[in-house]
Coordinates of C-alpha atoms in Angstrom, one line a residue:
Chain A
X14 CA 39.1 -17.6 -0.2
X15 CA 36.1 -17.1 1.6
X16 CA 33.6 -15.4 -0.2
X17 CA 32.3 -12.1 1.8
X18 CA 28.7 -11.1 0.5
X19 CA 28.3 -7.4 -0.5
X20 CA 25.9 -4.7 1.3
X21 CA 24.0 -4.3 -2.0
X22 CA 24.9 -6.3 -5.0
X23 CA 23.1 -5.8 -8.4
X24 CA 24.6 -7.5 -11.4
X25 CA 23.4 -7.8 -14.8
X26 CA 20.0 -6.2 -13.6
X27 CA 17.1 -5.6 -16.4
X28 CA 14.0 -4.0 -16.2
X29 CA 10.9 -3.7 -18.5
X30 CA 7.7 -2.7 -17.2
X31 CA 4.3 -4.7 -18.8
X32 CA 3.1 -2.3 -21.4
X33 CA 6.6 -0.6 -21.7
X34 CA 8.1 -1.4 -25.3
X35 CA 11.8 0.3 -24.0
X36 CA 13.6 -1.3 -20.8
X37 CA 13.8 1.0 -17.2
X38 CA 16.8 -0.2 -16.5
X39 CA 19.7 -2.3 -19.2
X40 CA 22.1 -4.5 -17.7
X41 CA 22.8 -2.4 -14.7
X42 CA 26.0 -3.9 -12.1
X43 CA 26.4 -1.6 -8.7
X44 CA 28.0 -3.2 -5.8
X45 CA 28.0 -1.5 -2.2
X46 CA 30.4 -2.9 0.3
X47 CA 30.2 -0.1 2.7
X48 CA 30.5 3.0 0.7
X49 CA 28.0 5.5 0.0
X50 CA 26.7 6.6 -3.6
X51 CA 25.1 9.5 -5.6
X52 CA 23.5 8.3 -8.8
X53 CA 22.8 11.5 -11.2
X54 CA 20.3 10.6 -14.1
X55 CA 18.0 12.8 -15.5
X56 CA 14.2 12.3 -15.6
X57 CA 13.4 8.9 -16.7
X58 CA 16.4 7.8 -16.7
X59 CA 15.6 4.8 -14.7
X60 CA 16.8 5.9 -11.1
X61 CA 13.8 5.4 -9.1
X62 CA 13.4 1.8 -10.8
X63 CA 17.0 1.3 -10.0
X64 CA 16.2 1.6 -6.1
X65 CA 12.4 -0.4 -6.4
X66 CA 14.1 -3.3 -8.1
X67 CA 17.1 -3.2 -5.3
X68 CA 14.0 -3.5 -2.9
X69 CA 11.9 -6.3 -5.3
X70 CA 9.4 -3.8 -5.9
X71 CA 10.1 -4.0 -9.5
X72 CA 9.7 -6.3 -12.7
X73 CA 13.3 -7.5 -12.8
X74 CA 13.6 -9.2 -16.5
X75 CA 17.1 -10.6 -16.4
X76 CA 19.6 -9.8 -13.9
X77 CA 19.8 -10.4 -9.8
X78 CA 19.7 -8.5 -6.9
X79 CA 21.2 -9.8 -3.1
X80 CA 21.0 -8.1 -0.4
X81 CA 23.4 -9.1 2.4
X82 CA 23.7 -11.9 0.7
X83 CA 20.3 -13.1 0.5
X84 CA 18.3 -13.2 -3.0
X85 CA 15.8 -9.9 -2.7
X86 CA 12.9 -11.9 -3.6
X87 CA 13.6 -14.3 -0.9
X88 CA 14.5 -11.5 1.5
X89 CA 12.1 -12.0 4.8
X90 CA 12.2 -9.6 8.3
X91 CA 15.5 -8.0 7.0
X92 CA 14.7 -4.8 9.5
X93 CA 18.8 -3.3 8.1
X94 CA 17.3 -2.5 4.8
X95 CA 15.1 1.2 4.5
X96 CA 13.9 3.6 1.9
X97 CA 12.4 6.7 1.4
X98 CA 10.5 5.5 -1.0
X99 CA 6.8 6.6 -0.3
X100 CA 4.7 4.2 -1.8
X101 CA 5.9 1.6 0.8
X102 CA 4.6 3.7 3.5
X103 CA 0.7 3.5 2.2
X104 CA 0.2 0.5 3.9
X105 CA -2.4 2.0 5.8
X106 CA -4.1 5.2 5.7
X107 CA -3.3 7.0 9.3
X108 CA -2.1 10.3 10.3
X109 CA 1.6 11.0 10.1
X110 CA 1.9 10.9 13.3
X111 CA 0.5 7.1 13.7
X112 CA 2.2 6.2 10.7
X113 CA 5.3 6.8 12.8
X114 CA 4.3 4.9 15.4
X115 CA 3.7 2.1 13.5
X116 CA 6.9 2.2 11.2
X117 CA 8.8 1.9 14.8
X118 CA 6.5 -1.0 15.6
X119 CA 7.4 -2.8 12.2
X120 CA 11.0 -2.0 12.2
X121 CA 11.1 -3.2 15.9
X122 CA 12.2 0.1 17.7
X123 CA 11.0 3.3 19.0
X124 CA 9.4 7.0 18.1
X125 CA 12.2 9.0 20.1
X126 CA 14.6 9.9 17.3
X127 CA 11.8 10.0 14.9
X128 CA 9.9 12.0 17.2
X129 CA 13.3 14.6 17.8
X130 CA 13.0 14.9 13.9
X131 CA 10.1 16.0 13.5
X132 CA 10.1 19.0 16.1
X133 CA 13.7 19.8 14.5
X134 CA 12.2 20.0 10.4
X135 CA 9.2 22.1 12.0
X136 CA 7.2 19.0 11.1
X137 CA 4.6 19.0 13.9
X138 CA 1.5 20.4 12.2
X139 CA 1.7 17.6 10.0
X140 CA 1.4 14.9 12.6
X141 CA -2.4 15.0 12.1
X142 CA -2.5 14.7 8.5
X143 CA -2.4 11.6 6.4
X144 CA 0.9 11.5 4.3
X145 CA -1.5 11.7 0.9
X146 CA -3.1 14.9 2.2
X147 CA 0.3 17.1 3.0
X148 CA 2.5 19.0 0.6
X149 CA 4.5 16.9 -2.0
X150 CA 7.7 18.6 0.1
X151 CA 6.3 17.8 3.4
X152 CA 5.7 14.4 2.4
X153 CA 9.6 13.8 1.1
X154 CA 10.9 15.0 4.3
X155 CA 8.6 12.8 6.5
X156 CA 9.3 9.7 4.0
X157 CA 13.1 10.5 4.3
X158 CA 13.2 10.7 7.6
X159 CA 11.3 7.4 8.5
X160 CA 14.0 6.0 6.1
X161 CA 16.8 7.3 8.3
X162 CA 15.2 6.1 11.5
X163 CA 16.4 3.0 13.5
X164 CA 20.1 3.4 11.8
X165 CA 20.0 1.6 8.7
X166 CA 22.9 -0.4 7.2
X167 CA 21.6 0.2 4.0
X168 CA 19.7 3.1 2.8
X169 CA 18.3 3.2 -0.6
X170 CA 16.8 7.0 -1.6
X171 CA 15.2 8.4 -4.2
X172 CA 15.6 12.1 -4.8
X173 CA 15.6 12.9 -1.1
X174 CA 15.6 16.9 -1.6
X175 CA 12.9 17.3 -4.3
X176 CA 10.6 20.1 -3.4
X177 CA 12.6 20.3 0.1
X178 CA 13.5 24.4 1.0
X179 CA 16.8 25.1 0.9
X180 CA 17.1 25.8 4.9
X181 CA 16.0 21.7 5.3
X182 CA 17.9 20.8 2.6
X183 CA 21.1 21.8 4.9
X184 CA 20.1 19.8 8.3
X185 CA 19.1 17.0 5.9
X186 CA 22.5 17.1 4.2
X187 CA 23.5 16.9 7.9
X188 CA 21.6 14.0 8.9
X189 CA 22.9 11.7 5.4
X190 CA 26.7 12.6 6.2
X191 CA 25.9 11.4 9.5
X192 CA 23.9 8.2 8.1
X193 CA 26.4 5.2 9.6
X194 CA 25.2 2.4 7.0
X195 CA 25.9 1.8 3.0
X196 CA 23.8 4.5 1.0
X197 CA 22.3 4.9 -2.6
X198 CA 21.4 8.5 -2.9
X199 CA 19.1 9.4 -6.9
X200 CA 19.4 13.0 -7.9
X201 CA 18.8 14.7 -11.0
X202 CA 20.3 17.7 -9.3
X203 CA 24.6 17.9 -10.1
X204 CA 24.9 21.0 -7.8
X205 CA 24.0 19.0 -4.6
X206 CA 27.2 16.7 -5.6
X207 CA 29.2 19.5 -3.9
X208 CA 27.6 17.8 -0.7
X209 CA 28.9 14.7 -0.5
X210 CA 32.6 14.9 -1.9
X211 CA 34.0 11.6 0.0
X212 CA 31.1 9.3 -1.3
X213 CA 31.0 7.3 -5.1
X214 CA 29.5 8.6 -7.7
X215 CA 27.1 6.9 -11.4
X216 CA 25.3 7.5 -13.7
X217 CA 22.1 6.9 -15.2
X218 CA 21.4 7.6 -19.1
X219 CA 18.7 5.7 -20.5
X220 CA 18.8 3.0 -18.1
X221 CA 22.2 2.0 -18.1
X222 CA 25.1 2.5 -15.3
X223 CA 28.4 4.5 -15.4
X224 CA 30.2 4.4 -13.1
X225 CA 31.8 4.0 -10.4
X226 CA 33.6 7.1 -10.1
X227 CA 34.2 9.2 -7.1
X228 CA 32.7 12.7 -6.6
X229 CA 35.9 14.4 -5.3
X230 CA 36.8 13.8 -8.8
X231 CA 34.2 15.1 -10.7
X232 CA 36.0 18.3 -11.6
X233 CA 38.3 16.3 -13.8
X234 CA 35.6 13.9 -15.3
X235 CA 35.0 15.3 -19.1
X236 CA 32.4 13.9 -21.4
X237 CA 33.5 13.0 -25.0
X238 CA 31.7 11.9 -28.4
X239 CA 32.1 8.4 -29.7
X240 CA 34.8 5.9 -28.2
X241 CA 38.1 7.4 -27.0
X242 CA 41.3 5.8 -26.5
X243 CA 41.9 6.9 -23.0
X244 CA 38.4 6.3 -22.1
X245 CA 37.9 4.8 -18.0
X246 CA 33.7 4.3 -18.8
X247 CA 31.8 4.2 -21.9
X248 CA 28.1 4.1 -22.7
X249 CA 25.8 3.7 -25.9
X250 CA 22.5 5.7 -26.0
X251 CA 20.1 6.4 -28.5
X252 CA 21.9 10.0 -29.3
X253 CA 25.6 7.8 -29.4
X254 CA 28.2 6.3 -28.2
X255 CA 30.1 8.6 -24.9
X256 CA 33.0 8.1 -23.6
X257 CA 34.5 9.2 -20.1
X258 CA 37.9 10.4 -19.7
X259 CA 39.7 12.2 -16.7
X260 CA 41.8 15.8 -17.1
X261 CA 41.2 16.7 -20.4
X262 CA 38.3 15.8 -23.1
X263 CA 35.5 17.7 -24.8
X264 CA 33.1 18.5 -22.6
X265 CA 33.7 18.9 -18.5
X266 CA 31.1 17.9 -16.1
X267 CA 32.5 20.4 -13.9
X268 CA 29.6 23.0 -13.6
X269 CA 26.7 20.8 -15.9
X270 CA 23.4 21.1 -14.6
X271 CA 22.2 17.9 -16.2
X272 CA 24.2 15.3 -17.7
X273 CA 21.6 15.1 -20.9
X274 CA 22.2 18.5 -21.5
X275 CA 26.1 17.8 -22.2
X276 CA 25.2 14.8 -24.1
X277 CA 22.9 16.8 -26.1
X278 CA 25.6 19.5 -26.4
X279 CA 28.5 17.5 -27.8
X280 CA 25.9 15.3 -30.3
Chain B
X8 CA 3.2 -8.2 14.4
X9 CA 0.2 -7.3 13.8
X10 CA -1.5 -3.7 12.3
X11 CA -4.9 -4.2 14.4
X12 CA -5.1 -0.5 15.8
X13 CA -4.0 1.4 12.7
X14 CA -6.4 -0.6 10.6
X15 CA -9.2 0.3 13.1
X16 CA -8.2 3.9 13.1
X17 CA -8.1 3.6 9.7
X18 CA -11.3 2.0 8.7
X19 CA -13.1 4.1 11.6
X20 CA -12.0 7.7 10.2
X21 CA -12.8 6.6 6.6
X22 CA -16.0 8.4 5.7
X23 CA -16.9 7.0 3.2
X24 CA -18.0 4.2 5.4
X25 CA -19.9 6.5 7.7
X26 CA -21.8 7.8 5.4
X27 CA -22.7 4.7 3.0
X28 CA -22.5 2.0 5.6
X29 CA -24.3 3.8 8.1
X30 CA -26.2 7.5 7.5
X31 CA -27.4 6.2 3.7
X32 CA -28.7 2.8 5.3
X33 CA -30.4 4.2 8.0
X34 CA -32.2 6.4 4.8
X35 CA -33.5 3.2 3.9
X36 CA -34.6 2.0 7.3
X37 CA -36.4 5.5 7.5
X38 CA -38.1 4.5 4.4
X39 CA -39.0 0.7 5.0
X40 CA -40.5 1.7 8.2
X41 CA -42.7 4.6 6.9
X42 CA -43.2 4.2 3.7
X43 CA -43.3 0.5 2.6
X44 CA -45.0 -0.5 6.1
X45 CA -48.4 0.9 4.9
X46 CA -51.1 -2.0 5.6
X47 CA -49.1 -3.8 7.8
X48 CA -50.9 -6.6 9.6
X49 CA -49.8 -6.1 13.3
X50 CA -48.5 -9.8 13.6
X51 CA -46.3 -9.6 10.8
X52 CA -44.1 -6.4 12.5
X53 CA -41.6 -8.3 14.4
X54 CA -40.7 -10.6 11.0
X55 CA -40.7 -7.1 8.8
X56 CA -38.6 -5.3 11.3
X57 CA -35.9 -8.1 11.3
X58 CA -36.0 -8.4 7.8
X59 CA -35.2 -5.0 6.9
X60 CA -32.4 -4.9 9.7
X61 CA -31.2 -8.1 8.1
X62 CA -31.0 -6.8 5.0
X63 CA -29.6 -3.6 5.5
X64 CA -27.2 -4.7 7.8
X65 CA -25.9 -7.1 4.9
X66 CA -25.9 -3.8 2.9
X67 CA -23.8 -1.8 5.6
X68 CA -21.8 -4.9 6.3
X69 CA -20.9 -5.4 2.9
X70 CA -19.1 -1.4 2.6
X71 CA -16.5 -2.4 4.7
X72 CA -15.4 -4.6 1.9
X73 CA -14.9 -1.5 -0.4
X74 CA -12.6 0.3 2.2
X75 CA -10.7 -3.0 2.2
X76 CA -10.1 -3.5 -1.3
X77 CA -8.5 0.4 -1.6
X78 CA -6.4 -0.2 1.4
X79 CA -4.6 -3.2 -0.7
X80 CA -5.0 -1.5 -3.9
X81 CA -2.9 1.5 -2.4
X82 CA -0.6 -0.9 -0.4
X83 CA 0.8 -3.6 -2.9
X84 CA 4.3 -2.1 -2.2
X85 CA 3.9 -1.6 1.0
X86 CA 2.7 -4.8 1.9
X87 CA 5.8 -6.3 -0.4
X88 CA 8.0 -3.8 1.3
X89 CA 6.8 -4.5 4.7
X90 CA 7.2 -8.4 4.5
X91 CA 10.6 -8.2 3.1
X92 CA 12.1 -5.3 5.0
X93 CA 10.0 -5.1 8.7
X94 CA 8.8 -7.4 10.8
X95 CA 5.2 -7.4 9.1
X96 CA 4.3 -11.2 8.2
X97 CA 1.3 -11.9 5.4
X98 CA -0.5 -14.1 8.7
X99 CA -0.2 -11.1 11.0
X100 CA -1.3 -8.7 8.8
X101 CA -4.6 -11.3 7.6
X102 CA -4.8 -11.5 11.4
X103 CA -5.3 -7.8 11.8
X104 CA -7.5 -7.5 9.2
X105 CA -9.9 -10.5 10.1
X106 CA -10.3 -9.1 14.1
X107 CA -10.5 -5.8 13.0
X108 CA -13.3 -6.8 10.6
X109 CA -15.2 -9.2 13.2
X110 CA -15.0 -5.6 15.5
X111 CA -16.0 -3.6 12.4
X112 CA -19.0 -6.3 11.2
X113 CA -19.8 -5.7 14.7
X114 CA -20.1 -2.2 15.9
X115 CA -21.7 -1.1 12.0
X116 CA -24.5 -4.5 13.1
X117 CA -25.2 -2.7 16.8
X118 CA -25.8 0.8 14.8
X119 CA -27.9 -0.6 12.1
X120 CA -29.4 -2.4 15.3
X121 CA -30.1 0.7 17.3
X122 CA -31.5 2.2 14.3
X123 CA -33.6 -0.5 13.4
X124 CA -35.1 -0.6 17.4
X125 CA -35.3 3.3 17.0
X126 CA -36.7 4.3 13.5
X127 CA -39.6 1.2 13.5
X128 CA -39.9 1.6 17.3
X129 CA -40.9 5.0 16.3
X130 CA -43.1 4.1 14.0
X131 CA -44.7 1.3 15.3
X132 CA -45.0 2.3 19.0
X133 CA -43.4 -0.8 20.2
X134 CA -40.2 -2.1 21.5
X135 CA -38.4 -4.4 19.1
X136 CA -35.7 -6.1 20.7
X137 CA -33.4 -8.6 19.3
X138 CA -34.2 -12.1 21.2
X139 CA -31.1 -13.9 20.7
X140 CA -28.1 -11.2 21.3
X141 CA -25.3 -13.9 21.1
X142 CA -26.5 -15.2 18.1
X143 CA -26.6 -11.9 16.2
X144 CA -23.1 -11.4 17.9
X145 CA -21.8 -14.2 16.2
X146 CA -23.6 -13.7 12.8
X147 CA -22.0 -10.3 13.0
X148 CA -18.9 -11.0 14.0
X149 CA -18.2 -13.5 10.9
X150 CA -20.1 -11.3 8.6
X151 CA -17.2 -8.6 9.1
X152 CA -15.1 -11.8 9.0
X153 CA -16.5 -12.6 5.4
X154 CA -16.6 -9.4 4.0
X155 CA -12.8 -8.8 4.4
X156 CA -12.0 -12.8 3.5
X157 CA -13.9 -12.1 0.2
X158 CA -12.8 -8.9 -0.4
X159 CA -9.4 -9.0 -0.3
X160 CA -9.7 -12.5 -2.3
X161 CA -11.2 -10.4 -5.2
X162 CA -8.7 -7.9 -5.0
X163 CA -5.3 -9.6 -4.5
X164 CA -6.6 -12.3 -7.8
X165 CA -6.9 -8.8 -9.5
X166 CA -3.6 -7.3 -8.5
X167 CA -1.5 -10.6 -8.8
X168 CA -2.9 -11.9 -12.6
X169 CA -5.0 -8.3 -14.0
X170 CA -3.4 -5.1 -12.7
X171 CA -5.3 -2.0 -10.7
X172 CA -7.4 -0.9 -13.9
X173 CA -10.2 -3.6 -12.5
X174 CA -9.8 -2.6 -9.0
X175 CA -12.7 -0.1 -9.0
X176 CA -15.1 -2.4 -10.4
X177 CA -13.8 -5.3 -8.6
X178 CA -13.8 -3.3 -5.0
X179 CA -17.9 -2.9 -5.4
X180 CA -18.6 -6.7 -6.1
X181 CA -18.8 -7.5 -2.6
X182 CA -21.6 -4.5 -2.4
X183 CA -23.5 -5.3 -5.6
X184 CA -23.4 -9.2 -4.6
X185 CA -25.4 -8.1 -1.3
X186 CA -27.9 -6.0 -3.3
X187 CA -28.6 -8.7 -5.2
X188 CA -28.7 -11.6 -3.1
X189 CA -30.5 -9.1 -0.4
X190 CA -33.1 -7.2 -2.3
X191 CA -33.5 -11.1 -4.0
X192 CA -34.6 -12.6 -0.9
X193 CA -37.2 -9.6 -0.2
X194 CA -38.6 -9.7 -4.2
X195 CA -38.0 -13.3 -5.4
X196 CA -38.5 -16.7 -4.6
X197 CA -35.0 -17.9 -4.4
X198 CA -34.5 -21.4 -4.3
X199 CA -33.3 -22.7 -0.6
X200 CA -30.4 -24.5 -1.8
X201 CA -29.1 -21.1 -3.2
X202 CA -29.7 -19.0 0.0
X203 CA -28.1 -21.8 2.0
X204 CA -24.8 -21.6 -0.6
X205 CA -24.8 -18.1 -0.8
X206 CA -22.9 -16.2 1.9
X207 CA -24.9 -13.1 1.5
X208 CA -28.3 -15.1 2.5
X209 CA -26.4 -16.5 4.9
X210 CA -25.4 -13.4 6.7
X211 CA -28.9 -12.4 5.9
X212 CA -30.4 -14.8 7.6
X213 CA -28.3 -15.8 10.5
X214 CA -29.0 -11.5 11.4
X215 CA -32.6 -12.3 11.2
X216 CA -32.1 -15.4 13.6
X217 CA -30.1 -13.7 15.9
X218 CA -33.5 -10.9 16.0
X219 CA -36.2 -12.5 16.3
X220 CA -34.7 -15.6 18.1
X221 CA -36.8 -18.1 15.5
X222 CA -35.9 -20.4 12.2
X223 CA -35.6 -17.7 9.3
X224 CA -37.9 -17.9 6.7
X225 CA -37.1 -19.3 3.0
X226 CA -39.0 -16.1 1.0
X227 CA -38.1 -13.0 3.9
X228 CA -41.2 -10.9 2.9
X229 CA -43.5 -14.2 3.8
X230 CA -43.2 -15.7 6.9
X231 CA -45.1 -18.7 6.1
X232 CA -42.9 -19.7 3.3
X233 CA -40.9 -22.7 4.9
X234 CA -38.0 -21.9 7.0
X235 CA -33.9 -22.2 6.9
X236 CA -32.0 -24.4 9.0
X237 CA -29.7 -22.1 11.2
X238 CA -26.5 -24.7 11.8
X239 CA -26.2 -25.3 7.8
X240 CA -26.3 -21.4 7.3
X241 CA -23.4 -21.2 9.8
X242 CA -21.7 -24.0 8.3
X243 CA -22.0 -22.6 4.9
X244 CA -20.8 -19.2 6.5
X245 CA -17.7 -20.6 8.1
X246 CA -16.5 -22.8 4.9
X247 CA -16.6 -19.9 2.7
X248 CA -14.8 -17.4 4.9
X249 CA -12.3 -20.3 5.9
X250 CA -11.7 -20.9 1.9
X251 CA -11.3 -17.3 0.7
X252 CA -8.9 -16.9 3.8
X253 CA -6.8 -19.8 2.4
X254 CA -7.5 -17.8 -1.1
X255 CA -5.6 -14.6 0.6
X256 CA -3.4 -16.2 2.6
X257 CA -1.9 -17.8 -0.7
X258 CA -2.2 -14.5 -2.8
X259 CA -0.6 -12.6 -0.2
X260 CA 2.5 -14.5 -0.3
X261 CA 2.7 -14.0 -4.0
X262 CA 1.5 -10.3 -4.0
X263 CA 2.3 -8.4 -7.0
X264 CA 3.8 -5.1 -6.7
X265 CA 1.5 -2.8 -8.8
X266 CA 2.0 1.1 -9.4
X267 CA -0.9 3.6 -8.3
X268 CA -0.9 5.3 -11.5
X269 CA -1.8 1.8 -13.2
X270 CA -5.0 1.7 -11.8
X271 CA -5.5 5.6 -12.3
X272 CA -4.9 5.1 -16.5
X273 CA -9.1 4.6 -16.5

């Protein structure tokens, strides 16, 4: 059987930053063939060092990532791959509006849809402005939508709506359920799940993976103390063993706000 | 694919440069050429013109170098991103860096130039102009060319084996290796084999060639103090930029991703 290599493949992935006694990220699996996924953690849980070791940009301890098959580390000119990830658009400090620019230069294409963004998020004052001297919200949209640009096959971002207003949160929503390619989508936020019903959804709890699930089902997902017979995903963490089930258990997820606070709850 | 015109933009809006690599050096050009000219023999005002525009175009040159070092400070993931995920390659963007210095070295060298002609013009009611242009061309060109081969050397042997908590100190070694070396040259008697191994006394001297269109002298506050040998100044120049490029070109390839905040926990 011919072997078909995944979008995004992560097995066995390990993360411990120099310094850092605790690991970012334990023994973490996600494979992306062409779905889409949420990943809910809360802070610190280990979702934005999920996405930089997907990219390389982290100290992966054990573990392997690919990326259309290639090794990440080895990964060279593969334009498919974007983020919204701002650190990896300091490479120079320029005005927004040249940073653009150059972003279509790197990723071989062109300012127009970029360009259509901007005037449609009300972005234009910003154009002038370097990304470091605009608002923290500002500065999410412009990073999330140079992400989106040049239709990715796989986007990988992190916590696209923090600080966004509520009437941009909506056209971005639009924009993501229009995204063509394989996406991984961190939130600490459970009420934007309502969003994206047909994509997968994980978690993150102190660095380790659940999952996947799907969203659609996350009204009968129900979080339980200790190890349960009918369990379809357990995870150990330093306040105890949880187990998921589906349709009936202790806790439901169904209106949380944060999955620590149920974990918390039930221990 | 290279990053020429953003790097320009970038190093061209950057005040800091403005203000230390130019406004503060012409301070000093202000003050050589009215305040440490007094007794002057009239003969010796062509060779203490071109030394202090030697000098403190070294000084001015050597800035750029600090706006360099931050740039890949703040970029490691970018630059890791950008090599793995665009069509940015760690020769293009060394390219872009090394003609955007040579343009840099050389518009900051005609401004410290123009000042120079202006402020001791001023002063000394004469027109001082430089007798071998090409040569002080060329001398600035590979200055920039230096500045941003050693300077992103220093910082990319930091990021890769130390982390960003040295960067700060490391970005002004460039500087302080030019205030030493330069101010040396004025107040010492250094030793010719040192000012023809050191890059600084190179640049140094090669501006002061390119000025006064004569052999630079060994001690640049006495004329009469034996003279350098232009071609193994050059050579010297050009073997040490070539090396640290080699240096970067490796270290680039192996660039270590390091977090902002890392190099803010001072």
């Amino acid at each position: 059987m011919r072997y078909l290599p995944g979008v995004l493949e992560v097995q066995g992935l390990s993360v411990v930053y120099p310094g850092s006694r605790s690991p970012a990220l334990v023994d973490v699996s996600v494979t992306l063939q062409d779905q889409r996924m949420v990943v809910v953690g809360s802070n610190g849980s280990g979702k934005t060092t999920l996405l930089r070791a997907c990219l390389g940009l982290a100290p992966v301890t054990r573990g392997r990532v690919r990326l259309f098959g290639r090794e990440v580390q080895d990964a060279r000119g593969l334009l498919p791959v974007s983020t919204n990830l701002s650190e990896v658009y300091r490479l120079l400090s320029v005005p927004v509006g040249d940073l653009i620019r150059l972003q279509a230069r790197l990723k071989g294409g062109n300012t127009t849809q970029a360009s259509r963004w901007i005037r449609e998020f009300e972005l234009d004052p910003v154009l002038r402005r370097p990304l470091h001297e605009i608002s923290t919200g500002q500065a999410k949209l412009v990073s999330n939508l140079l992400a989106l640009d040049h239709d990715p096959r796989l986007l990988l971002l992190d916590e696209p709506f923090e600080n966004v207003d509520l009437s941009r949160r909506r056209r971005l929503v639009s924009l993501l359920r229009q995204a063509r390619g394989c996406v991984l989508l961190n939130t600490h936020e459970f009420e934007l799940l309502r969003h994206f019903e047909d994509w997968q959804l994980g978690f993150l709890l102190e660095g380790k993976f659940l999952g996947p699930y799907s969203v659609s089902d996350l009204d009968r997902l129900f979080l339980n103390r200790g190890e349960v017979p009918e369990s379809i995903g357990q995870i150990r963490t330093t306040l105890g063993t949880f187990s998921i089930t589906r349709d009936r258990g202790e806790a439901p997820l169904k209106g949380a706000t944060t999955f620590q606070s149920l974990m918390e709850r039930l221990s | 694919m290279n990053v020429l015109r953003p790097f320009l933009k970038a190093m061209l809006t950057n005040r800091s440069l403005w203000f230390w690599g130019v406004a503060f050096m012409v301070f000093w050009l202000v003050l050589g050429a009215f305040i440490f000219s007094s007794g002057l023999p009239s003969t010796a005002i062509p060779a203490f013109t071109a030394s202090w525009f030697a000098v403190t175009s070294l000084f001015s040159l050597s800035t750029l170098a600090i706006g360099i070092s931050a740039s890949i400070a703040y970029a490691t993931a970018a630059l890791a991103y950008g090599f793995r995920f665009t069509l940015l390659k760690p020769r293009d963007y060394l390219f872009s860096l090394l003609a955007g210095t040579g343009v840099l070295g050389l518009t900051l060298t005609v401004i410290m130039l123009g000042s120079t002609v202006g402020v001791f013009g001023a002063r000394f009611h004469l027109t001082l102009l430089p007798a071998d242009p090409v040569a002080l061309v060329g001398a600035a060109v590979l200055a920039g060319a230096f500045m941003m081969a050693l300077s992103v050397t220093l910082m990319l042997l930091v990021v890769n084996f130390l982390g960003l908590r040295n960067t700060s100190f490391v970005s002004f070694v460039p500087l302080l290796l030019s205030y030493v070396f330069g101010l040396g040259e004025v107040n010492v008697a250094v030793p010719s084999w040192l000012l023809y191994g050191s890059p600084f006394s190179d640049i140094s001297a090669l501006l002061y060639q390119g000025f006064t269109g004569g052999a630079p002298p060994v001690e640049l506050a006495s004329a009469s103090s034996g003279t350098l040998g232009w071609p193994w100044l050059l050579a010297s120049l050009l073997a040490w930029t070539g090396l640290l490029l080699l240096g970067a070109a490796y270290l680039l390839r192996h660039i270590r991703v390091r977090s902002i905040e890392e190099g803010r926990q001072m």
